[in-house]
Short mmCIF file of C-alpha atoms in Angstrom, two decimals:
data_model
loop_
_atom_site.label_atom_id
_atom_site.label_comp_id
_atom_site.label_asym_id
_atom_site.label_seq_id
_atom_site.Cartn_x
_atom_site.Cartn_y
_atom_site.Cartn_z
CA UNK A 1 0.00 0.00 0.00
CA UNK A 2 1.46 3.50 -1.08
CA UNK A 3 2.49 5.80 2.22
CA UNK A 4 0.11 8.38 1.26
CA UNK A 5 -3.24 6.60 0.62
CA UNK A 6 -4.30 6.66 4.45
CA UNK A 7 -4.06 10.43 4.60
CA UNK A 8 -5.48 10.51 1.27
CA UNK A 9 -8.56 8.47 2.91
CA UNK A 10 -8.40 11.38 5.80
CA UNK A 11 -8.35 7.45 7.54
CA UNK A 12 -8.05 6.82 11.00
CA UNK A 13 -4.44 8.16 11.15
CA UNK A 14 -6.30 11.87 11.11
CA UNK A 15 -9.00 10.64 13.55
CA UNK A 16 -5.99 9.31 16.17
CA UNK A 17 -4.31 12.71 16.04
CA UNK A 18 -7.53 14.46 17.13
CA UNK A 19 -7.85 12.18 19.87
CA UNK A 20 -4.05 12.78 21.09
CA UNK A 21 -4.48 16.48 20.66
CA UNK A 22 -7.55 16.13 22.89
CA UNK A 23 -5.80 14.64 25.89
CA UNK A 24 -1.78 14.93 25.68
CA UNK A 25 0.39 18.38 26.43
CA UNK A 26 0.50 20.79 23.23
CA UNK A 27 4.27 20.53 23.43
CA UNK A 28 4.57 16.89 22.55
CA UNK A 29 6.42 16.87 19.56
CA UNK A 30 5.33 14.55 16.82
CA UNK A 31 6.85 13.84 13.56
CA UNK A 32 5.18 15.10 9.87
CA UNK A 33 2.38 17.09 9.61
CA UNK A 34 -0.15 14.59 9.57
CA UNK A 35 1.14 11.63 12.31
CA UNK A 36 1.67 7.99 11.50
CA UNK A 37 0.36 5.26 14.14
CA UNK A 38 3.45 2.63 14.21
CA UNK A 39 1.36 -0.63 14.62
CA UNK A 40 4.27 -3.32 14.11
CA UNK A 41 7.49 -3.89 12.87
CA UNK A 42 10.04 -6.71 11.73
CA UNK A 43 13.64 -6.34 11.60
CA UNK A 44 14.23 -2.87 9.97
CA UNK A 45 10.88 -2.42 8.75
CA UNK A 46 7.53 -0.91 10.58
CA UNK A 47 3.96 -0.84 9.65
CA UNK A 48 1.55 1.74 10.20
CA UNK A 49 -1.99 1.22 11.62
CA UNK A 50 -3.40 1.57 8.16
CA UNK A 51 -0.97 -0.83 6.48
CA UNK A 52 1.55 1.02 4.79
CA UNK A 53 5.32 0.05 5.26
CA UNK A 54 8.78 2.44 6.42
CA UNK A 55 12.07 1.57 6.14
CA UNK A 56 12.73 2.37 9.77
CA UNK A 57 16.38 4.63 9.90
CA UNK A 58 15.39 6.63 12.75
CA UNK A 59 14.82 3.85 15.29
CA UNK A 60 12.55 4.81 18.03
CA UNK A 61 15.12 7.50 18.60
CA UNK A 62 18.25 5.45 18.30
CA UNK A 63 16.50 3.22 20.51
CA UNK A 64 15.73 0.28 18.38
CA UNK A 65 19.23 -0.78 18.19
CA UNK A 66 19.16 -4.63 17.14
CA UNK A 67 15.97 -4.35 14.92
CA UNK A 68 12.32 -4.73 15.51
CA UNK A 69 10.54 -8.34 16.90
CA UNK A 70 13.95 -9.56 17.39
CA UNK A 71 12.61 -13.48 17.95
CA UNK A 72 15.88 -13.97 20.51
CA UNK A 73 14.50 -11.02 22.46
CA UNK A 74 10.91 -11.04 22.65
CA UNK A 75 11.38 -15.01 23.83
CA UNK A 76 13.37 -13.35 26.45
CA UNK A 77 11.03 -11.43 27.60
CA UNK A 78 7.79 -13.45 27.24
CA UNK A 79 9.44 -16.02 29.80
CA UNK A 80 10.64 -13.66 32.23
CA UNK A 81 6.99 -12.55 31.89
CA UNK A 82 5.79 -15.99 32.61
CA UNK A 83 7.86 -16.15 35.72
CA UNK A 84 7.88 -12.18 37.39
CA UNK A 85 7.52 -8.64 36.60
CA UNK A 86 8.66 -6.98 39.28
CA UNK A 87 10.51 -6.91 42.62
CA UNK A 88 12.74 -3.79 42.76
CA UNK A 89 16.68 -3.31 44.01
CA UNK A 90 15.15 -4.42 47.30
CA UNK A 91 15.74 -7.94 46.12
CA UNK A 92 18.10 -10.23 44.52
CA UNK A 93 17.47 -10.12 40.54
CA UNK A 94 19.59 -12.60 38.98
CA UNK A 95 18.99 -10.80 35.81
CA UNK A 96 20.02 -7.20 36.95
CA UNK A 97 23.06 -8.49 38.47
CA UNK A 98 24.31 -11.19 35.20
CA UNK A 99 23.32 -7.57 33.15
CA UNK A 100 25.55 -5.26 35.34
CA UNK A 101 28.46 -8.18 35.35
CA UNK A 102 28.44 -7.60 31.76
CA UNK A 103 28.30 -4.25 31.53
CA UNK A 104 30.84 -3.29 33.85
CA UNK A 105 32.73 -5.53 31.50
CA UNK A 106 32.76 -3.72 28.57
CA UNK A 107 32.92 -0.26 29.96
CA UNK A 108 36.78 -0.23 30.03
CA UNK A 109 36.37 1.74 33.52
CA UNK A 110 38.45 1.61 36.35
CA UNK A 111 36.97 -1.05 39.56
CA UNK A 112 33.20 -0.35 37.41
CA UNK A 113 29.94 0.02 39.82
CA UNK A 114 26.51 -0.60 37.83
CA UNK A 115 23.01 1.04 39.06
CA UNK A 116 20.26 0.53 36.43
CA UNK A 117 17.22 3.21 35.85
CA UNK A 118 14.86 3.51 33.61
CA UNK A 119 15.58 6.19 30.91
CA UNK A 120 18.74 8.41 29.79
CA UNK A 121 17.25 11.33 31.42
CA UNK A 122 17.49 9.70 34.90
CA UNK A 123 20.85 8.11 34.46
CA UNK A 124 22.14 11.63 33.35
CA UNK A 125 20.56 12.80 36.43
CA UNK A 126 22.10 10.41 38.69
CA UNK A 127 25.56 10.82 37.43
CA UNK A 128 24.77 14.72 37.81
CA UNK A 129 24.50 13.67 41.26
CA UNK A 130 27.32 11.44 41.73
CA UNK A 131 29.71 14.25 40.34
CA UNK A 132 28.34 16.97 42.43
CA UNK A 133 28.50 15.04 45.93
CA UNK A 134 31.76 13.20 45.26
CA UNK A 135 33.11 16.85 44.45
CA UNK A 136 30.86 19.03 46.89
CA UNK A 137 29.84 21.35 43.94
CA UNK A 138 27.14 22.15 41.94
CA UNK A 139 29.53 24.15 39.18
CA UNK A 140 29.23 21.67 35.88
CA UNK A 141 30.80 22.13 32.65
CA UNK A 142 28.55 21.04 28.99
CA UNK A 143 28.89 21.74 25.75
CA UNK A 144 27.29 24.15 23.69
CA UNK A 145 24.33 22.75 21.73
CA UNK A 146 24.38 19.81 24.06
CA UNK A 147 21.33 17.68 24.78
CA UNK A 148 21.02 15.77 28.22
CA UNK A 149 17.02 14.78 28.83
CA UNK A 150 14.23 16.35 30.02
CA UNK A 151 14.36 16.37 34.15
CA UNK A 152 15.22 19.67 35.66
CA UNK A 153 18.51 18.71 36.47
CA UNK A 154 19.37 17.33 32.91
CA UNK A 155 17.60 20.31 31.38
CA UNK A 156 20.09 22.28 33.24
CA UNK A 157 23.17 21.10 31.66
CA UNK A 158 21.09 21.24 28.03
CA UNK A 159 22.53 23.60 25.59
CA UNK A 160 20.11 23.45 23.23
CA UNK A 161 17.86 26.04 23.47
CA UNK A 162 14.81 24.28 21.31
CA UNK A 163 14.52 21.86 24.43
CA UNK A 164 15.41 23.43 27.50
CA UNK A 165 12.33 25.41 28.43
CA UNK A 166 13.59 27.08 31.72
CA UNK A 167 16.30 29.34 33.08
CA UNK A 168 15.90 27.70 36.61
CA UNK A 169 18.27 25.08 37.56
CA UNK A 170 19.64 23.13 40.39
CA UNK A 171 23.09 23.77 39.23
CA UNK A 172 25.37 26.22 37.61
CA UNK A 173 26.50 25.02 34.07
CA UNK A 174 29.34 26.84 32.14
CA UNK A 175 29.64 25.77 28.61
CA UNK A 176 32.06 25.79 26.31
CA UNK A 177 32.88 24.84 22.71
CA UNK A 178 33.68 21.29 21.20
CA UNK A 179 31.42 20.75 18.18
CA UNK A 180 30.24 23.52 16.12
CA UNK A 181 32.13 24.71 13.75
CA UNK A 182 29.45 26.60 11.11
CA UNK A 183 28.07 29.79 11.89
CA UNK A 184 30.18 30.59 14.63
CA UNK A 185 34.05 32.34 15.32
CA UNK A 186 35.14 28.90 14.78
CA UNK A 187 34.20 28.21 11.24
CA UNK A 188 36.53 27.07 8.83
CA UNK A 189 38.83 26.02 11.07
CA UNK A 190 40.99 22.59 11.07
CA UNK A 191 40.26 19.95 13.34
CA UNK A 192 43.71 20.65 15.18
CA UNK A 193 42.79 24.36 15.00
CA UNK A 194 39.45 24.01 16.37
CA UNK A 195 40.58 21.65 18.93
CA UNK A 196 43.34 23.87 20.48
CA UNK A 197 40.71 26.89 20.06
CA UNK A 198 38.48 24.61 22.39
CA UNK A 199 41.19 23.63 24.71
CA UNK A 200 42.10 27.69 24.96
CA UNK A 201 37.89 28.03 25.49
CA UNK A 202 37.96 25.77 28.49
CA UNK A 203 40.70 26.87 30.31
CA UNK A 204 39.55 30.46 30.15
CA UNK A 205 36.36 29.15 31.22
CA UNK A 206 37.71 27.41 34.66
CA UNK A 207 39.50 30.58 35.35
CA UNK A 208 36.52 32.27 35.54
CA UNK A 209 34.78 29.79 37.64
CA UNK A 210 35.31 29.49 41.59
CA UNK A 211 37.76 27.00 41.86
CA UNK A 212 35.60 23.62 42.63
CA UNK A 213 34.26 22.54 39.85
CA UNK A 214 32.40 18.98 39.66
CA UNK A 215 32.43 17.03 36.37
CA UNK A 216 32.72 18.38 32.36
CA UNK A 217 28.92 16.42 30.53
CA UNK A 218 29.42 15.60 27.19
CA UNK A 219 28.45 13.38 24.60
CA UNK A 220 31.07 11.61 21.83
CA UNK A 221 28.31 12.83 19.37
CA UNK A 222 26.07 15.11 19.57
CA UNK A 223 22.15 13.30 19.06
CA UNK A 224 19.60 15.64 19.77
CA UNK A 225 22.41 18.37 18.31
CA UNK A 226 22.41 17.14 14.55
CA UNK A 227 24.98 14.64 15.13
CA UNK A 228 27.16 17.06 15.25
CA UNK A 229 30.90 15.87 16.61
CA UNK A 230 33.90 17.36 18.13
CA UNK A 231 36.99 16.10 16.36
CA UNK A 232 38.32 12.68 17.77
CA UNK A 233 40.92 13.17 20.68
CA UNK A 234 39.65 16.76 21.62
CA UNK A 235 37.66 14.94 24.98
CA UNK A 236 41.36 13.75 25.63
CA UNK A 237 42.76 17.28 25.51
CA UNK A 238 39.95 18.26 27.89
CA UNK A 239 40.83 15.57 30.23
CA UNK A 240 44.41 16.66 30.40
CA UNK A 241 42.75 19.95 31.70
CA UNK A 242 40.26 18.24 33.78
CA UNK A 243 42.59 15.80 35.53
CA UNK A 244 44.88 19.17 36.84
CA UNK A 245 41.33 20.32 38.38
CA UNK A 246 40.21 16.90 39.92
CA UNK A 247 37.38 17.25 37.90
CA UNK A 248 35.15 14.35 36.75
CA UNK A 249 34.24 13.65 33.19
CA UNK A 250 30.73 11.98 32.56
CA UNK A 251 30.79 10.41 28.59
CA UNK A 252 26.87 10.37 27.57
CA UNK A 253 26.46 7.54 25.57
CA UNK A 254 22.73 7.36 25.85
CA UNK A 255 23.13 7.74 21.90
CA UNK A 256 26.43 6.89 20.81
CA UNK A 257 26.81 3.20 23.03
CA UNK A 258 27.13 -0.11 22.19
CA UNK A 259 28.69 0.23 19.12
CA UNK A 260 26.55 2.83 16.76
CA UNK A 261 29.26 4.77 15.64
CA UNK A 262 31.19 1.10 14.24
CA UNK A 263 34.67 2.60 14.95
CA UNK A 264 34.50 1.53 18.77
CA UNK A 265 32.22 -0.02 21.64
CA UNK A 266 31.41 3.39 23.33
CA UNK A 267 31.90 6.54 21.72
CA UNK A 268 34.23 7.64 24.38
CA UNK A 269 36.94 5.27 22.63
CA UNK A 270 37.45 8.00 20.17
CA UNK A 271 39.33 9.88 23.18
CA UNK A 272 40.97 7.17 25.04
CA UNK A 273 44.49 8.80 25.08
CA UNK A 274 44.24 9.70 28.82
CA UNK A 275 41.99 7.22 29.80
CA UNK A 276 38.61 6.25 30.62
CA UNK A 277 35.86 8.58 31.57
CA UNK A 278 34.66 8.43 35.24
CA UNK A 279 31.08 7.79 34.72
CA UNK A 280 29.01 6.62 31.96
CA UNK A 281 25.56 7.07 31.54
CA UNK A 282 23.84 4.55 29.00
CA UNK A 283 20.02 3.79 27.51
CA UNK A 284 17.92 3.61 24.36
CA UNK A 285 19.97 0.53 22.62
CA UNK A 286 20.68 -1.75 25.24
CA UNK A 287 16.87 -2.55 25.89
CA UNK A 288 16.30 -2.30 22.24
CA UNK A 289 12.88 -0.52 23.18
CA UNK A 290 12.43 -1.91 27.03
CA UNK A 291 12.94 1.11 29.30
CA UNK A 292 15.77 -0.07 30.53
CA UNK A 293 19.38 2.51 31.14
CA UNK A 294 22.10 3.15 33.57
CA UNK A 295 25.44 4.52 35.04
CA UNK A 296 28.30 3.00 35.39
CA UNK A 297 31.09 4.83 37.14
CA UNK A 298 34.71 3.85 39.28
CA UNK A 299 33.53 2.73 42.55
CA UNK A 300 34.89 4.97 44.03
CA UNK A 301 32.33 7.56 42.89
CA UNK A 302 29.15 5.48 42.58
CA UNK A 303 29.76 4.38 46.09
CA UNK A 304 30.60 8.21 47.03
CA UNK A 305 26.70 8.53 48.12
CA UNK A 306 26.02 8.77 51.61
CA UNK A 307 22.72 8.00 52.18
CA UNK A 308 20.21 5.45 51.27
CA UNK A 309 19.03 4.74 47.59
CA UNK A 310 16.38 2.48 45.77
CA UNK A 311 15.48 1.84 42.35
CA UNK A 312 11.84 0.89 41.76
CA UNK A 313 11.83 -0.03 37.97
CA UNK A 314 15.51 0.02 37.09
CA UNK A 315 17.13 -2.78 36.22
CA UNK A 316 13.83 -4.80 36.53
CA UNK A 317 13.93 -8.78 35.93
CA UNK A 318 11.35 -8.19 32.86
CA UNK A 319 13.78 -5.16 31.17
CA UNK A 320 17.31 -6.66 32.52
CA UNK A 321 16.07 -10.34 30.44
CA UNK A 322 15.17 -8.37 27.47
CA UNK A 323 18.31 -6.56 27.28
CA UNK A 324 20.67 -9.52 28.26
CA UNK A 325 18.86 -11.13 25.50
CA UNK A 326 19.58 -7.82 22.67
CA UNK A 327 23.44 -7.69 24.22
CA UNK A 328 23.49 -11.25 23.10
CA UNK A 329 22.17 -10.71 19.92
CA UNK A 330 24.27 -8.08 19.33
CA UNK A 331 27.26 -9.28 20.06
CA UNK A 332 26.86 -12.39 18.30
CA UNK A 333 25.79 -10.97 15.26
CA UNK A 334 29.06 -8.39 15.79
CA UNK A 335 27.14 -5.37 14.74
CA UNK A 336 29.50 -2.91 15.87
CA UNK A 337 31.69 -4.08 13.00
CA UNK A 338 28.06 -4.34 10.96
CA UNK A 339 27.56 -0.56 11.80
CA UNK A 340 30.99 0.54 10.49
CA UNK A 341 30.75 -1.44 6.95
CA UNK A 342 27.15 -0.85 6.40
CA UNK A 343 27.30 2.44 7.15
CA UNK A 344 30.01 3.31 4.79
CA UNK A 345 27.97 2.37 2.28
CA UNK A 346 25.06 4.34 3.56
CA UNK A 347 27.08 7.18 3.50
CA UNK A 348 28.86 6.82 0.36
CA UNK A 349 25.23 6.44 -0.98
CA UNK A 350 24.27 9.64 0.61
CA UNK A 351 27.68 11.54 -0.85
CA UNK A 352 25.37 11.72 -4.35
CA UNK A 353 23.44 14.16 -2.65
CA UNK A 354 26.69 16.33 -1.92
CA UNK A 355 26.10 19.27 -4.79
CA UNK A 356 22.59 20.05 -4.10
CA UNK A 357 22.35 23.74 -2.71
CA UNK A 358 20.74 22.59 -0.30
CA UNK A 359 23.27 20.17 1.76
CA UNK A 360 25.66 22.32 3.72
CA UNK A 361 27.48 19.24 5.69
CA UNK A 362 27.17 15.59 5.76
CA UNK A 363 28.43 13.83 9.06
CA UNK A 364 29.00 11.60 11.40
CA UNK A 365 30.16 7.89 12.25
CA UNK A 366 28.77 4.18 11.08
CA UNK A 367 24.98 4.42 11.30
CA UNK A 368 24.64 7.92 13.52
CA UNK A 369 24.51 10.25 10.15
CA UNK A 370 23.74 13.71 9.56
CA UNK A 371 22.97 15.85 6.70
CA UNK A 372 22.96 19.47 7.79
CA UNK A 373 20.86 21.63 5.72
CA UNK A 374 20.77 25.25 4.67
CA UNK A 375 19.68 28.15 2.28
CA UNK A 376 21.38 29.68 -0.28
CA UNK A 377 22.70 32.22 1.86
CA UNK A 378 24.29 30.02 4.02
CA UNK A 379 21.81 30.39 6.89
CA UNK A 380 19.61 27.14 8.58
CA UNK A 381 17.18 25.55 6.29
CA UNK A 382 14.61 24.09 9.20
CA UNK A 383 12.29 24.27 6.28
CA UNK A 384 13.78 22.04 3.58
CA UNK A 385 14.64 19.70 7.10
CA UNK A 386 10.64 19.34 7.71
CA UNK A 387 10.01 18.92 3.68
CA UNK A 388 12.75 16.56 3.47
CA UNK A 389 11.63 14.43 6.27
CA UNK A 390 8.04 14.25 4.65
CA UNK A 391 8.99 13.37 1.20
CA UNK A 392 11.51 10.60 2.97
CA UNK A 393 7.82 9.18 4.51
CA UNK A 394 5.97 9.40 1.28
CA UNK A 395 9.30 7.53 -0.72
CA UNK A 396 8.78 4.77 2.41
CA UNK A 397 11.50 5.37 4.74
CA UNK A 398 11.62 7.46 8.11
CA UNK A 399 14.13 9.77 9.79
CA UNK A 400 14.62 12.11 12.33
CA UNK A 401 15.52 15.95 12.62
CA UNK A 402 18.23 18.09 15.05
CA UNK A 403 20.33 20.51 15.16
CA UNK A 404 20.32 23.85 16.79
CA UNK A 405 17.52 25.00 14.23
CA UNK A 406 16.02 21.95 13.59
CA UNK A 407 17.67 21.92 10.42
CA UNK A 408 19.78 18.59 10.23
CA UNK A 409 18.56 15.20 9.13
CA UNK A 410 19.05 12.55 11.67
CA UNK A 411 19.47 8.81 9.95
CA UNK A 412 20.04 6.04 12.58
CA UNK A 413 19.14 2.74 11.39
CA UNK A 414 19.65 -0.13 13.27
CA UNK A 415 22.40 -1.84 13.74
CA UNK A 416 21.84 -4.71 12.12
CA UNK A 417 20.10 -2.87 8.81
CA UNK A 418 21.67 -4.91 5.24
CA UNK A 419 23.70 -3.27 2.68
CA UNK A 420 20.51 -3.54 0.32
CA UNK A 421 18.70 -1.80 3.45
CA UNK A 422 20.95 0.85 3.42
CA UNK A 423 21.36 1.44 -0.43
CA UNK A 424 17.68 1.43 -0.67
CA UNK A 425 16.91 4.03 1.71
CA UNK A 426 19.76 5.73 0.97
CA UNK A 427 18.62 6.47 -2.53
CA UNK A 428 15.04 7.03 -1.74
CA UNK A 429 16.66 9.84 0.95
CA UNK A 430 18.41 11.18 -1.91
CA UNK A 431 15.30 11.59 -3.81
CA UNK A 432 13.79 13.51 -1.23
CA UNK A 433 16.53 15.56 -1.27
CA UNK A 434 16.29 16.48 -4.34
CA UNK A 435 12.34 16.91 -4.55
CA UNK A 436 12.65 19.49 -0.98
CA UNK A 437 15.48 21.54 -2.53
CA UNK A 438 14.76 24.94 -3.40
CA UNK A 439 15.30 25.64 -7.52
CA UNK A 440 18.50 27.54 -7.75
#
């Protein structure tokens, strides 16, 4: 069935909208300008409530990491369903604890502690609060056009403007460059340039600062940013910096773990050369869709809280089977190395698209791709974004949007999409491209 023909029908896509306007808060963003209700998927496709099938390459949010109905997980989780729910930390959960044994595995920290939650906004929140107590200071250092989550303490430490909808805040966040490049005193600059430019940025920054400072925030890659990056080893300059303050360095990998970017594991790998960060905060692919994410940090900092904690849902024995069950998968399948070949060809694919007017930039690592958008005079195209991601639905395939403007294309398949996947959706993206851009 062809992607348009329920909106053509005015079907019950229209009449499901109406209802969600009714009873959900005005601000919930939804994608296109008419809404699709995802019914089902399989693998790397979905299915709409009205029958017609996407190419997914936007993944729940990056969330859908090993592919949709994964048989290997849902088994997984339809026994542990048979057996128990729920019991909280209260308990022993044999599955929370074989889940944190292997992630504390493959974090590459230093004596790793594991404490499960529920979403990347609270694990950004409770490293927030790790860093602060173990350092006695609510100073914290982000990146510009940095996204964290949406509690008040992670909206603090947001440098996005688009989603951070108060000046209140629990904390006092200095921030500093490390990824943009276009449209600001930066531009044009050389990735050794800009990273010595950012190095200078910080250390002016601390010097204006009172001395304590807690922990530097940052993700490898930028998500709800565009994807945008800071040029690999600048987070290991920063640490040289950071390690002469005592301060802590939290690497959010809520988007960039478990392998998307293909080059490494976690996307802190990129900026090994003076070690490991000192907290971690992970989500969205490890439960492949279970709300299911965490912190792991050096014991000597997760165990820095003095007082009693809990964690109702985190780490539950229904979420920590399901995502046992996708790490297996994962690994087994080896689509780290899956997400570096196939997306070189998704991006090679995408290169065709290069010399339209339109494309100002196209970025990023393995299958975490951006194509930043603008007008002819240089300036954000959020415009040709929202056209672009329609025409992508009506060709079959979905994406997502970022960027400071809203004006770069967000592609994130998962990880275990085929070449043919990715040539196919790659073209049809190109296409779109083409059909959004403004005549010259």
């Amino acid at each position: 069935m062809n992607a348009e023909a329920g909106f053509e029908q005015g079907g019950e896509h229209a009449r499901l909208a109406r209802r969600r306007a009714a009873v959900m808060p005005s601000w919930l963003s939804a994608m296109y300008s008419e809404p699709i209700d995802i019914e089902s998927g399989s693998g790397r496709h979905v299915w709409d409530g009205e029958g017609n099938r996407y190419l997914d390459f936007f993944g729940g949010i990056l969330t859908t990491m090993t592919g949709h109905a994964v048989p290997e997980v849902t088994k997984a989780v339809a026994e542990q369903a048979g057996r128990i729910l729920h019991s909280s930390t209260l308990y022993l959960n044999r599955p929370m604890v074989d889940l944190a044994e292997r992630i504390a595995e493959l974090s590459g920290l230093d004596d790793p502690r594991v404490f499960f939650t529920t979403s990347g906004t609270e694990a950004n929140d409770t490293a927030l609060l790790l860093a602060t107590g173990y350092r006695a200071s609510n100073q914290i250092l982000a990146l510009r056009n940095s996204y964290h989550g949406r509690s008040f303490a992670s909206l603090a430490v947001t440098g996005n403007r688009s989603w951070s909808p108060s000046s209140l805040s629990p904390v006092q966040t200095s921030y500093v460059h490390g990824t943009r490049r276009r449209g600001t005193m930066l531009e044009g600059l050389s990735d050794e340039e800009f990273t010595e430019a950012c190095v200078r940025d910080l250390e002016d920054t601390l010097d204006q600062l009172h001395g304590n400072v807690a922990c530097l925030i940052a993700e490898p890659i930028q998500g709800v940013g565009g994807f945008a990056a800071p040029p690999d080893g600048l987070l290991a300059r920063f640490r040289e910096v950071l390690n002469r303050h005592g301060i802590l360095w939290i690497s959010d990998e809520v988007q960039t773990g478990w392998g998307r970017t293909g080059e490494h594991f976690w996307g802190w790998q990129a900026h090994a050369a003076n070690g490991a960060p000192d907290v971690v905060t992970f989500a969205k692919g490890i439960g492949n869709g279970l709300p299911i994410a965490g912190v792991v940090a050096r014991g000597e900092v997760m165990d820095s809280v003095a007082a009693n904690s809990i964690s109702t849902f985190g780490g539950s024995p229904l979420t920590a089977a399901g995502a046992l069950a996708n790490l297996d998968y994962h690994q087994r399948h080896d689509l780290r190395e899956n997400a570096r070949r196939v997306g070189a060809v998704l991006r090679d694919e995408l290169r065709s698209a290069e010399s339209l007017s339109s494309v100002a930039e196209i970025r990023g690592k393995g299958l975490m791709l951006g194509v930043e958008l603008a007008r002819a005079d240089g300036t954000p195209a959020p415009e040709t974004a929202a056209a672009v991601t329609e025409r992508a639905r009506e060709r079959g395939v979905l994406i997502g949007k970022g960027g400071l403007e809203g004006n770069v294309l967000r592609i994130a398949p998962p990880l275990s999409v085929t070449e043919e996947e990715a040539t196919e959706g790659a073209r049809a993206l190109v296409e779109a491209l083409r059909a959004a851009t403004p005549a010259s």
